Structures are given as C-alpha cells and as structure tokens.
CSV table of C-alpha atoms in Angstrom, one decimal:
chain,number,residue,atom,x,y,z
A,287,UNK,CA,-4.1,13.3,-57.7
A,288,UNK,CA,-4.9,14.1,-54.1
A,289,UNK,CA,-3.8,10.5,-53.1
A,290,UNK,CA,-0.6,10.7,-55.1
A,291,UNK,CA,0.3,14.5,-52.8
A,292,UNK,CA,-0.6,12.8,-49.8
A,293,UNK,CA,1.3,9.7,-50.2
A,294,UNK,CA,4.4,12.2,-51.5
A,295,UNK,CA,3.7,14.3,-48.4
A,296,UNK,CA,4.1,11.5,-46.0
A,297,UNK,CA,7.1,9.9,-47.7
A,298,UNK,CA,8.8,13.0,-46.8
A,299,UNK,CA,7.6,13.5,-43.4
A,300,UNK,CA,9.0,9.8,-42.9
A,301,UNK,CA,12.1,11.0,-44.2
A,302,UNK,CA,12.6,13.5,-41.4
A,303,UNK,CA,10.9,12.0,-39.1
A,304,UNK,CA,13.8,9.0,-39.8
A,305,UNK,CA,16.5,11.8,-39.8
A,306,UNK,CA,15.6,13.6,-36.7
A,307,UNK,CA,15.9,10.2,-35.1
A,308,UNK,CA,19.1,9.5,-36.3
A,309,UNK,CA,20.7,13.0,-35.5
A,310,UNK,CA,18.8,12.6,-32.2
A,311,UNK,CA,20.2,9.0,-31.1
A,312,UNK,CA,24.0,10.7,-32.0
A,313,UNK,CA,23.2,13.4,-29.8
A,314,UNK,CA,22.0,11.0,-27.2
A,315,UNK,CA,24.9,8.9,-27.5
A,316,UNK,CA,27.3,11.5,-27.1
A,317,UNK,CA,25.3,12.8,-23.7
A,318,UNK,CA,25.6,8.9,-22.1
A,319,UNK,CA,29.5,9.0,-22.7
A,320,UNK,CA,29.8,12.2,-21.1
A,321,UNK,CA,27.7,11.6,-18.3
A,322,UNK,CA,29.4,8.7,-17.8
A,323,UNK,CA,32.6,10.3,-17.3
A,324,UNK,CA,31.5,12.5,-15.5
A,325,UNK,CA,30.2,9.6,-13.2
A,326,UNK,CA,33.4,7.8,-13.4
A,327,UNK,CA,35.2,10.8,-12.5
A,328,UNK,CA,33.1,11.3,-9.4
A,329,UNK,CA,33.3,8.3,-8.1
A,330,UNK,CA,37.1,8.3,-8.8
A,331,UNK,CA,37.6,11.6,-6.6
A,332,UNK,CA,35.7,10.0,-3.8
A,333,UNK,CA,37.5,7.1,-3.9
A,334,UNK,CA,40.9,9.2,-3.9
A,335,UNK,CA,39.7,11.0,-1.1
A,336,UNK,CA,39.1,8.0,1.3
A,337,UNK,CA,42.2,6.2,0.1
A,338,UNK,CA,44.6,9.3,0.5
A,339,UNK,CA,45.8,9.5,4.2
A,340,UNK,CA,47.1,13.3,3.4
A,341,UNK,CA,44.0,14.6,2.4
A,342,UNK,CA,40.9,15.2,4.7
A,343,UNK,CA,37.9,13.5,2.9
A,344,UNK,CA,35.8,15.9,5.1
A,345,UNK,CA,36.7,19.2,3.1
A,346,UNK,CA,35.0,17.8,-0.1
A,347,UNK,CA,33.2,15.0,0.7
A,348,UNK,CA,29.9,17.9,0.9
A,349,UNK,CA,30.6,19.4,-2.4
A,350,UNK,CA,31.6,15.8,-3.5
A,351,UNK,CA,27.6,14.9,-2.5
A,352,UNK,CA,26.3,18.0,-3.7
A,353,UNK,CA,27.6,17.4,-7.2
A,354,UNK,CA,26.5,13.9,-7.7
A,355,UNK,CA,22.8,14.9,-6.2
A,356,UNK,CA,23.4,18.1,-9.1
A,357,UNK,CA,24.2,15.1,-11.6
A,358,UNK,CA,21.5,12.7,-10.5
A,359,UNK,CA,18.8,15.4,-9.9
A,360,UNK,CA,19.4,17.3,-13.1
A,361,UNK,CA,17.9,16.6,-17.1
A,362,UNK,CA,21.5,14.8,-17.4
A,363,UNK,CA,20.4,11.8,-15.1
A,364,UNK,CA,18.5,10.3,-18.0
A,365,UNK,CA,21.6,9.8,-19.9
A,366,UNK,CA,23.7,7.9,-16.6
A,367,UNK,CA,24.0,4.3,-17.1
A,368,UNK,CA,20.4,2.7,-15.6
A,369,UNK,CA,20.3,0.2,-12.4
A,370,UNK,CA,19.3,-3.2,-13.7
A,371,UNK,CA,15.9,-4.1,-13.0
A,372,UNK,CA,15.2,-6.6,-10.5
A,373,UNK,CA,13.6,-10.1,-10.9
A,374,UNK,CA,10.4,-8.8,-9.8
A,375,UNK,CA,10.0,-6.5,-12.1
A,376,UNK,CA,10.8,-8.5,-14.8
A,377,UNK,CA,8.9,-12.0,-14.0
A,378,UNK,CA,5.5,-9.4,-13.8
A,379,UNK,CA,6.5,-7.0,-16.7
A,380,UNK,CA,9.2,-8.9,-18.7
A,381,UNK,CA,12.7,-7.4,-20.2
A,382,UNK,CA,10.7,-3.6,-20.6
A,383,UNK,CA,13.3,-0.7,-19.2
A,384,UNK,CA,11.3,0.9,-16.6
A,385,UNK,CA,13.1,4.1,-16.6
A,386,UNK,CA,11.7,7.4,-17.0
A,387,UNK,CA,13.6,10.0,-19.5
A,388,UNK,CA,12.0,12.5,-18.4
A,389,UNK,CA,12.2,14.2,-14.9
A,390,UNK,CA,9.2,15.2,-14.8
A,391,UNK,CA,7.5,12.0,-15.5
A,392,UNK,CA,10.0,10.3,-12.7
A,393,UNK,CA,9.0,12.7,-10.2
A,394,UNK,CA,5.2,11.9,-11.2
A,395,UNK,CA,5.7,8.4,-10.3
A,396,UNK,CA,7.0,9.6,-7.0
A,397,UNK,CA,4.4,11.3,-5.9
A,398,UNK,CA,2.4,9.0,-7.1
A,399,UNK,CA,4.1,6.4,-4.6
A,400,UNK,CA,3.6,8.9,-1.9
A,401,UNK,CA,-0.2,9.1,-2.8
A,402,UNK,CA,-0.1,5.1,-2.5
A,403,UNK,CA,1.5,5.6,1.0
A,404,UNK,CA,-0.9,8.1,2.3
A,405,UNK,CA,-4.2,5.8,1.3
A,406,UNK,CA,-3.0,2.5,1.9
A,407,UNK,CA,-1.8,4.0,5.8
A,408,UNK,CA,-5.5,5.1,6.5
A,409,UNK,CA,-6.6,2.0,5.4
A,410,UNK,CA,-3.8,0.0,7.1
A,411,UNK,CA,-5.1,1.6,10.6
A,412,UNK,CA,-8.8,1.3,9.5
A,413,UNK,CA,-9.7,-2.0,8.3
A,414,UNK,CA,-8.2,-3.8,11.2
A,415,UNK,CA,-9.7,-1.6,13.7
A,416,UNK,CA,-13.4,-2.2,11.9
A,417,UNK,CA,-12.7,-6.0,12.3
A,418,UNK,CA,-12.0,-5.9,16.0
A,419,UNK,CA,-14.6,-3.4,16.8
A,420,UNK,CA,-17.3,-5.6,14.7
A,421,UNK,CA,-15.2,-8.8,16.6
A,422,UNK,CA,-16.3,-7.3,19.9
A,423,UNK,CA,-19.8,-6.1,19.3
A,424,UNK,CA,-21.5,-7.7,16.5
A,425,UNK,CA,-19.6,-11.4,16.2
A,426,UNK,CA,-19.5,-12.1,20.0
A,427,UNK,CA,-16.0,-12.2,19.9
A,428,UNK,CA,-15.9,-14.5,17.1
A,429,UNK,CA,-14.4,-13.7,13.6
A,430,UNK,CA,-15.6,-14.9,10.8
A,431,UNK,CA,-13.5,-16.2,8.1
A,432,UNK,CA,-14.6,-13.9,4.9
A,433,UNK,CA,-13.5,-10.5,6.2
A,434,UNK,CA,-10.3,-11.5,7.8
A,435,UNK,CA,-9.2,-13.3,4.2
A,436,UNK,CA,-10.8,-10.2,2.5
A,437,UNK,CA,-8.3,-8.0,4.8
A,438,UNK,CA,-5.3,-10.8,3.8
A,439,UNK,CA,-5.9,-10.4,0.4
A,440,UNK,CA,-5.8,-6.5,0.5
A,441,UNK,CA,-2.6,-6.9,2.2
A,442,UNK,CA,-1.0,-9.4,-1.1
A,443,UNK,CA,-2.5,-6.2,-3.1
A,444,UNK,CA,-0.7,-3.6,-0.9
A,445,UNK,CA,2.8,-5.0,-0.5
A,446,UNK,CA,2.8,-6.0,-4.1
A,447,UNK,CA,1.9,-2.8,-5.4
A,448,UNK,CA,4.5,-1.4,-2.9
A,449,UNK,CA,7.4,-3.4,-4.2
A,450,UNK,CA,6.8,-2.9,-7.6
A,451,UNK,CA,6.7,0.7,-7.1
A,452,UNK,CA,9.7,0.5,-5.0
A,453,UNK,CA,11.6,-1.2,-8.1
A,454,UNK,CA,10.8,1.5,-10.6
A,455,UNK,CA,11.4,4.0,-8.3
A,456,UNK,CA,15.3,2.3,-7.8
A,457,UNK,CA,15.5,2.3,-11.4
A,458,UNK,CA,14.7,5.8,-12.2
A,459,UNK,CA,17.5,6.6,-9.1
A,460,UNK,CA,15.6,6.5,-6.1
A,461,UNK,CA,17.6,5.3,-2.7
A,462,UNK,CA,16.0,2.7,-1.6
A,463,UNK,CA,17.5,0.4,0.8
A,464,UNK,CA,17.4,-3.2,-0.3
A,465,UNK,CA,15.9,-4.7,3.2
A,466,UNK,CA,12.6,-3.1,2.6
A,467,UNK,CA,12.1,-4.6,-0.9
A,468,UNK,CA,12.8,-7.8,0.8
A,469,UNK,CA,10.5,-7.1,3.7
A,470,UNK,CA,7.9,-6.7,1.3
A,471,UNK,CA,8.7,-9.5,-0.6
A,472,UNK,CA,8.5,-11.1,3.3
A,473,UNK,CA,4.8,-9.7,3.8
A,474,UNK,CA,3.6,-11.0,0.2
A,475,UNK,CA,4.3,-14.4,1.2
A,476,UNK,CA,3.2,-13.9,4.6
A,477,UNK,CA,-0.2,-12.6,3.1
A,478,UNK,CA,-0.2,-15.1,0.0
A,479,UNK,CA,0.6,-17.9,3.2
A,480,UNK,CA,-2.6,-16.5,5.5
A,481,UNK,CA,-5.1,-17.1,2.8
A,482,UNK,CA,-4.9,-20.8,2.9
A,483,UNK,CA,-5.2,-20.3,7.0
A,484,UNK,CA,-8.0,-21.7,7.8
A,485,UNK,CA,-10.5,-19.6,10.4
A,486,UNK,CA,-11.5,-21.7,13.0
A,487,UNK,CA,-14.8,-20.6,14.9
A,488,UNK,CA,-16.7,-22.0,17.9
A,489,UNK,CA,-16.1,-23.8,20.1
A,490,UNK,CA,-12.6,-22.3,21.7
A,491,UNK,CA,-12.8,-19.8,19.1
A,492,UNK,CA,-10.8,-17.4,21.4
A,493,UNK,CA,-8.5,-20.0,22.2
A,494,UNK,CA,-7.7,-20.7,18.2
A,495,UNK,CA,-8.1,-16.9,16.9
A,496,UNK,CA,-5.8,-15.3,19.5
A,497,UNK,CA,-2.8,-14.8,16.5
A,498,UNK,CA,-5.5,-13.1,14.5
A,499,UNK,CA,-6.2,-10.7,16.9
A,500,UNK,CA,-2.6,-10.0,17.9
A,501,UNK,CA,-2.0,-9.8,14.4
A,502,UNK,CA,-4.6,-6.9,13.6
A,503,UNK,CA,-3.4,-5.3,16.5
A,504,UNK,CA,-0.1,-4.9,15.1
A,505,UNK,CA,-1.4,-3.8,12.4
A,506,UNK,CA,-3.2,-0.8,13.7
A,507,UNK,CA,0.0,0.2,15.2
A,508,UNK,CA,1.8,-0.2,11.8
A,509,UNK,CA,-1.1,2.0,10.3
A,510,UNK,CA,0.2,5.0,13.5
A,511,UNK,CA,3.3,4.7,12.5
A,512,UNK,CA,2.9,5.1,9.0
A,513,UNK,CA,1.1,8.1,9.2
A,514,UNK,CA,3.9,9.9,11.6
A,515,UNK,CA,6.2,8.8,9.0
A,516,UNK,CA,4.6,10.0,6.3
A,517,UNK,CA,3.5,13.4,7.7
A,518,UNK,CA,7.5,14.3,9.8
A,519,UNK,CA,9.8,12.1,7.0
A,520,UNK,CA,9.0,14.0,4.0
A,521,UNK,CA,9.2,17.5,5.7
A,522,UNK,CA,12.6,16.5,6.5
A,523,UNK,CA,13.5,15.4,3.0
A,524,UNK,CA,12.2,18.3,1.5
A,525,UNK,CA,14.8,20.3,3.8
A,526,UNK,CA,17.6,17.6,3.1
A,527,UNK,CA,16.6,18.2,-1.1
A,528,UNK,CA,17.0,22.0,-0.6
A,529,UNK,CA,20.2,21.8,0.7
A,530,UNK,CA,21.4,19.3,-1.7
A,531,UNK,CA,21.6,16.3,0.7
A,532,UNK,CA,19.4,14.4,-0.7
A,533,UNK,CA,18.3,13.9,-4.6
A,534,UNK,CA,15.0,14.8,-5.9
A,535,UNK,CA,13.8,11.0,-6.5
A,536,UNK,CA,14.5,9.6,-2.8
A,537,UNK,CA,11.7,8.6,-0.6
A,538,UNK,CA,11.5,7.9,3.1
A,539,UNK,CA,10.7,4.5,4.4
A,540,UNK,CA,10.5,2.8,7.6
A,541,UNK,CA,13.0,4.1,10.2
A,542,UNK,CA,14.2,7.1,8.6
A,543,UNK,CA,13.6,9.6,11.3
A,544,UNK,CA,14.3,13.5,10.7
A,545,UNK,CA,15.0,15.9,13.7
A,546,UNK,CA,15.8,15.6,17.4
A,547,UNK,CA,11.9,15.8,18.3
A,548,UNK,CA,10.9,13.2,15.1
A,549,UNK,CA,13.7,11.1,16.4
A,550,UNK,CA,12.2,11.0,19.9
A,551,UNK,CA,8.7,10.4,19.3
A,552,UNK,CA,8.8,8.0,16.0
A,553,UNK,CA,11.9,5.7,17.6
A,554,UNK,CA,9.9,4.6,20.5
A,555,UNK,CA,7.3,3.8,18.2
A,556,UNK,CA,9.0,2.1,16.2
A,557,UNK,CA,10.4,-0.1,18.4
A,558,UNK,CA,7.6,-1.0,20.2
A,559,UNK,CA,5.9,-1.9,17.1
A,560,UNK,CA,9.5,-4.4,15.8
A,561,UNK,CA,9.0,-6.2,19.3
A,562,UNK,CA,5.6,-6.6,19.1
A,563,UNK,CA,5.8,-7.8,15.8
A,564,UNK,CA,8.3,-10.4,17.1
A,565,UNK,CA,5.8,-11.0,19.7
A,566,UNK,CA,3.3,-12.3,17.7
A,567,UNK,CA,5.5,-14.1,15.9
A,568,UNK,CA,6.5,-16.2,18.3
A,569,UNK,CA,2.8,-16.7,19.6
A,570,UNK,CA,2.5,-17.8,16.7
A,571,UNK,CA,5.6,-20.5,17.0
A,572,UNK,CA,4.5,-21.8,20.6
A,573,UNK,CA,0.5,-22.4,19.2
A,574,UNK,CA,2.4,-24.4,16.4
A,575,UNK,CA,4.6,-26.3,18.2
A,576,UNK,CA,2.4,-27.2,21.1
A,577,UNK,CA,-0.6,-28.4,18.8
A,578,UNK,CA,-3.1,-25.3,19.8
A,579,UNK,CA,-3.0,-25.1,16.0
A,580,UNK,CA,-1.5,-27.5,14.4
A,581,UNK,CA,-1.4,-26.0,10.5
A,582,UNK,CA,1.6,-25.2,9.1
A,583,UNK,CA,0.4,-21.9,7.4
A,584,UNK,CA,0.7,-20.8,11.6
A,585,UNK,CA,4.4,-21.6,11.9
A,586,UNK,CA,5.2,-20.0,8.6
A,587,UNK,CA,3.5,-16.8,9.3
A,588,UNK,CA,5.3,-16.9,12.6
A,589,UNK,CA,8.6,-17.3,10.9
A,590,UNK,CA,8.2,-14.7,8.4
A,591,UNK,CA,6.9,-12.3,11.2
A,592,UNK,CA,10.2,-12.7,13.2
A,593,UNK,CA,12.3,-12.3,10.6
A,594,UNK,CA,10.6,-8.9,9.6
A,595,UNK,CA,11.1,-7.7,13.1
A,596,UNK,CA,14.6,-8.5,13.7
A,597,UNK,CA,15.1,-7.0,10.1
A,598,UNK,CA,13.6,-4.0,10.7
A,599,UNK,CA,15.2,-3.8,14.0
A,600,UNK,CA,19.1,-3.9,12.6
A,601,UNK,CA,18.1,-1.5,10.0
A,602,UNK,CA,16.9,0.6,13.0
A,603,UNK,CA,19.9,1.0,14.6
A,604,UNK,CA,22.2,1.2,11.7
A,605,UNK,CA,19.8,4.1,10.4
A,606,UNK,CA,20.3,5.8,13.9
A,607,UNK,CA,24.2,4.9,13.9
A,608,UNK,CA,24.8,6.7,10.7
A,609,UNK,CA,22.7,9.5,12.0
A,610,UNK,CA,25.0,9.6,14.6
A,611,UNK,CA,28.4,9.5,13.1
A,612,UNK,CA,27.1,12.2,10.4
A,613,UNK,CA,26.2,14.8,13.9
A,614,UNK,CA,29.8,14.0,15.1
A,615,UNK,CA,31.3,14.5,12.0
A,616,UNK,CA,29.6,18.4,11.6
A,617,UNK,CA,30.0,19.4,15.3
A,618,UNK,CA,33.6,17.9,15.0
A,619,UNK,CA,33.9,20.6,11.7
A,620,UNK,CA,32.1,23.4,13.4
A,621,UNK,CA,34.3,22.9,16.4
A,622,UNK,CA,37.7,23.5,14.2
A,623,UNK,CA,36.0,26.3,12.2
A,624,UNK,CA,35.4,27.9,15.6
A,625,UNK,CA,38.8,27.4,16.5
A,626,UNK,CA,40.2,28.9,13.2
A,627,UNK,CA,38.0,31.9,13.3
A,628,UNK,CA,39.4,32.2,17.0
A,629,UNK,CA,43.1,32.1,15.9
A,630,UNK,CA,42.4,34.1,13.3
C-alpha cells in the first residue's frame, strides 16, 4: 500500500511538473517575441536616425545607447535572440547553447574570466623572467629544452582557455572585438608550432637561442602590460557601466585604454610592446632565411608573430580614433549647450 501512494504521489508530481513546463515555455515564448521587438524597434530608430538628414542623431543617439545597455543588461536579455556560437566552441563542446539564462550566472562567468586574467598575467611576467634569470646564472647562458617547451605548452593552455572563454562570454552578450579571438587563435598555433622547435644547445648555443630569448623578453613585457590593463581598464568600465555606457557583461582587452592619464602611460606601452613583437618576428624571418636556423617551425613562429603585431597595431589606432571622435562629438555638444544657456 505504501508503494501504490508513492507511485500515485509521483504520477502527480509529474503531472505538474509537465504543466508548469508547459505554461512556462508559453510564457517564455511570449517574452522572446517581445524582446525581439523591442530589439527590432531599436535598431530601427537608430537606423532612422543616421539615415534622416533632418534629424540630429546626436540628441538621442545617448538615450538610444542607454536603452539597449537597459535591454541587454537587464533579466530580459535572456529572452533576445542568442549570437551563434563560433567554430571553436563547437568542434571542443559540440552543438550545446552556451548561453547563460540567468544574469547572475553570466556575470559569474565574467568574473571568473577576469580571475583567469589576473593569474595567468602574474604568471605571464613570472615564468619567463625565472627562465632567463636561471639562463644567466645556473645554465651558463644556455637553455635547456624541457622548461622552455614546458613554458610553450602553458602558453597552448593559456590562449585556449582564453578564447574559449572569450566565445561564451560573446555568446552571453559580451563585446568582444573579433581580432582578439583571432589573435588568440594566432598564439595557439604559434604555441602548438614552438613545441616541435627543437632547442639547440652547445656549441653556438647563443648564436641558435637568440629568438628564444627575445621571445621571453617579450613576454615579460606582455605580462606589464597586462597587469596595467587589468588594474586602470576595469576601473574605467565600472565608471562607463554606471553611467550606462557600457553593459554589465563587457570586458576590457588589449588596447582599451580609459582616461587621459591611462591613455598616456598604457599607449606607449603598448606600442613599444607591438614593435617589439614585430621585432622578433622578423629576427626570427632573417635566422630562417639566411640558414642560422634552418627549421621551419622558425619562419612560422616569425610569421604568426608579425601578423599579431601589425594586428594589434591597427586595432590600436582605430581604438584611439574612435576615442577621439567620441571627445569631439561631447565637447562639440557641451559647446552648443553653452551657447544656448548663453542666449538664453
């Protein structure tokens, strides 16, 4: 008899459990059409706005912003229509949907992004260092091959756990500019590549390891610049979040810069680190092509390193561009509001 009320009892609870599903997934389905008009109709206005000549897309373009950050920020962004997944999500994961509906969990896997940025920096200025100090006092000047493959491998680990956090992250909303999920891609091969580099020794072992040690000075200087980035970029996002210039599930990468001050300390960083970066690329070309080393994993890695430089360089100065035309456009507005209030 107990048997027989428990089985009862869970028929039931099966039954609701299948109607609250049902009445749920109608519910749901009415939310996605409305937020999707509400989408379309945002992106309608903005379009309407650049396209009509006798209205000045600079009165509403702000509140324009401010209402799709309100829209993609919200509990409603779960219901918008989703950014496909890219291939490297799917070959490691398969067809799975990625996105969060929850805010709370997408903002978890944010900070747990920036978490993943904040170690792997520290470790990124760190490990190279140890190698070249241990290089000039304990390995007369000589490196041996384990540790620098060790430190290769750790760098197919980093950039593969970065881009496949980057891709959730653009698929739970997150603005993430396209070039750095292909300069990641860039410094998996690169790093996948410098495994199968053999590390020549004695004799000439200067001679044949000078693009290994250029190469983890570069990457002490990356390691620098990531942690200014990390420490002035996400003060400045916080600010942009509070006034409703930026949504809750961007990140900072790269060359975003924030103030004046940031601006003027992280951009000559940052483009001393892209030329030297091209530098040792093409150290790496000339040992190539004039025989110094003649394997090929040499010429690739010098390839791939110049196209990440020149990459990062254009986004650079588009970054700084568009930082520019946004302080003309507001002291070009707070110019005519001063002149209104003076009419006035």
């Amino acid at each position: 008899e107990e048997v027989k009320r428990l089985v009862e009892e869970i028929k039931e609870l099966h039954d609701s459990a299948s109607s609250f599903i049902s009445s749920s997934s109608q519910q749901e389905l009415t939310l996605r059409q409305k937020a999707s008009a509400f989408d379309s109709s945002l992106r309608r206005l903005h379009s309407t706005l650049v396209s009509d000549k006798r209205l000045d897309p600079k009165l509403l373009e702000e509140d324009l912003h401010r209402a799709r950050c309100m829209l993609a920020d919200g509990d409603i962004s779960s219901f918008l229509p989703s950014k496909p997944q890219g291939r490297f999500v799917r070959m490691f994961l398969g067809p799975v949907n990625v996105r969060a509906l929850r805010k709370d969990i997408r903002l978890k896997v944010k900070e747990e992004y920036n978490s993943y940025r904040d170690k792997t920096a520290l470790l990124f200025l760190f490990f190279p260092a140890a190698l070249l100090i241990l290089r000039s006092y304990y390995w007369d000047g000589c490196l041996p091959a384990f540790p620098v493959q060790l430190y290769e491998a750790w760098l197919l680990f980093l950039y593969a756990g970065l881009a496949m956090r980057e891709n959730i992250l653009r698929a739970n909303g997150s603005d993430i500019r396209p070039w750095w999920l292909y300069h990641h891609y860039c410094a998996m091969g690169m790093a996948l590549v410098s495994l199968t580099w053999e590390i020549k020794g004695q004799p000439n072992c200067v001679q044949k390891q000078r693009g290994v040690h250029l190469f983890l000075q570069w990457a002490m200087m990356q390691g620098v610049a990531m942690l200014l980035q990390n420490r002035y970029q996400r003060q400045r996002l916080y600010t942009r979040i509070a006034l409703g210039k930026a949504k809750r599930m961007d990140v900072v990468w790269g060359e975003t810069a924030g103030v004046d001050g940031q601006l003027w300390l992280l951009c000559p960083i940052l483009f001393i680190l892209q030329g030297f970066e091209a530098y040792v690329g093409m150290q790496l070309l000339r040992a190539a092509l004039t025989g110094v080393v003649a394997e090929w994993q040499v010429m690739v890695c010098g390839i791939l390193l110049v196209v990440m430089a020149v990459g990062n360089f254009i986004n650079t100065v588009e970054t700084l561009m568009a930082k520019s035309r946004v302080k003309a456009k507001m002291k070009k507005s707070k110019s005519r509001a001063e002149l209104n209030q003076q009419t006035s």
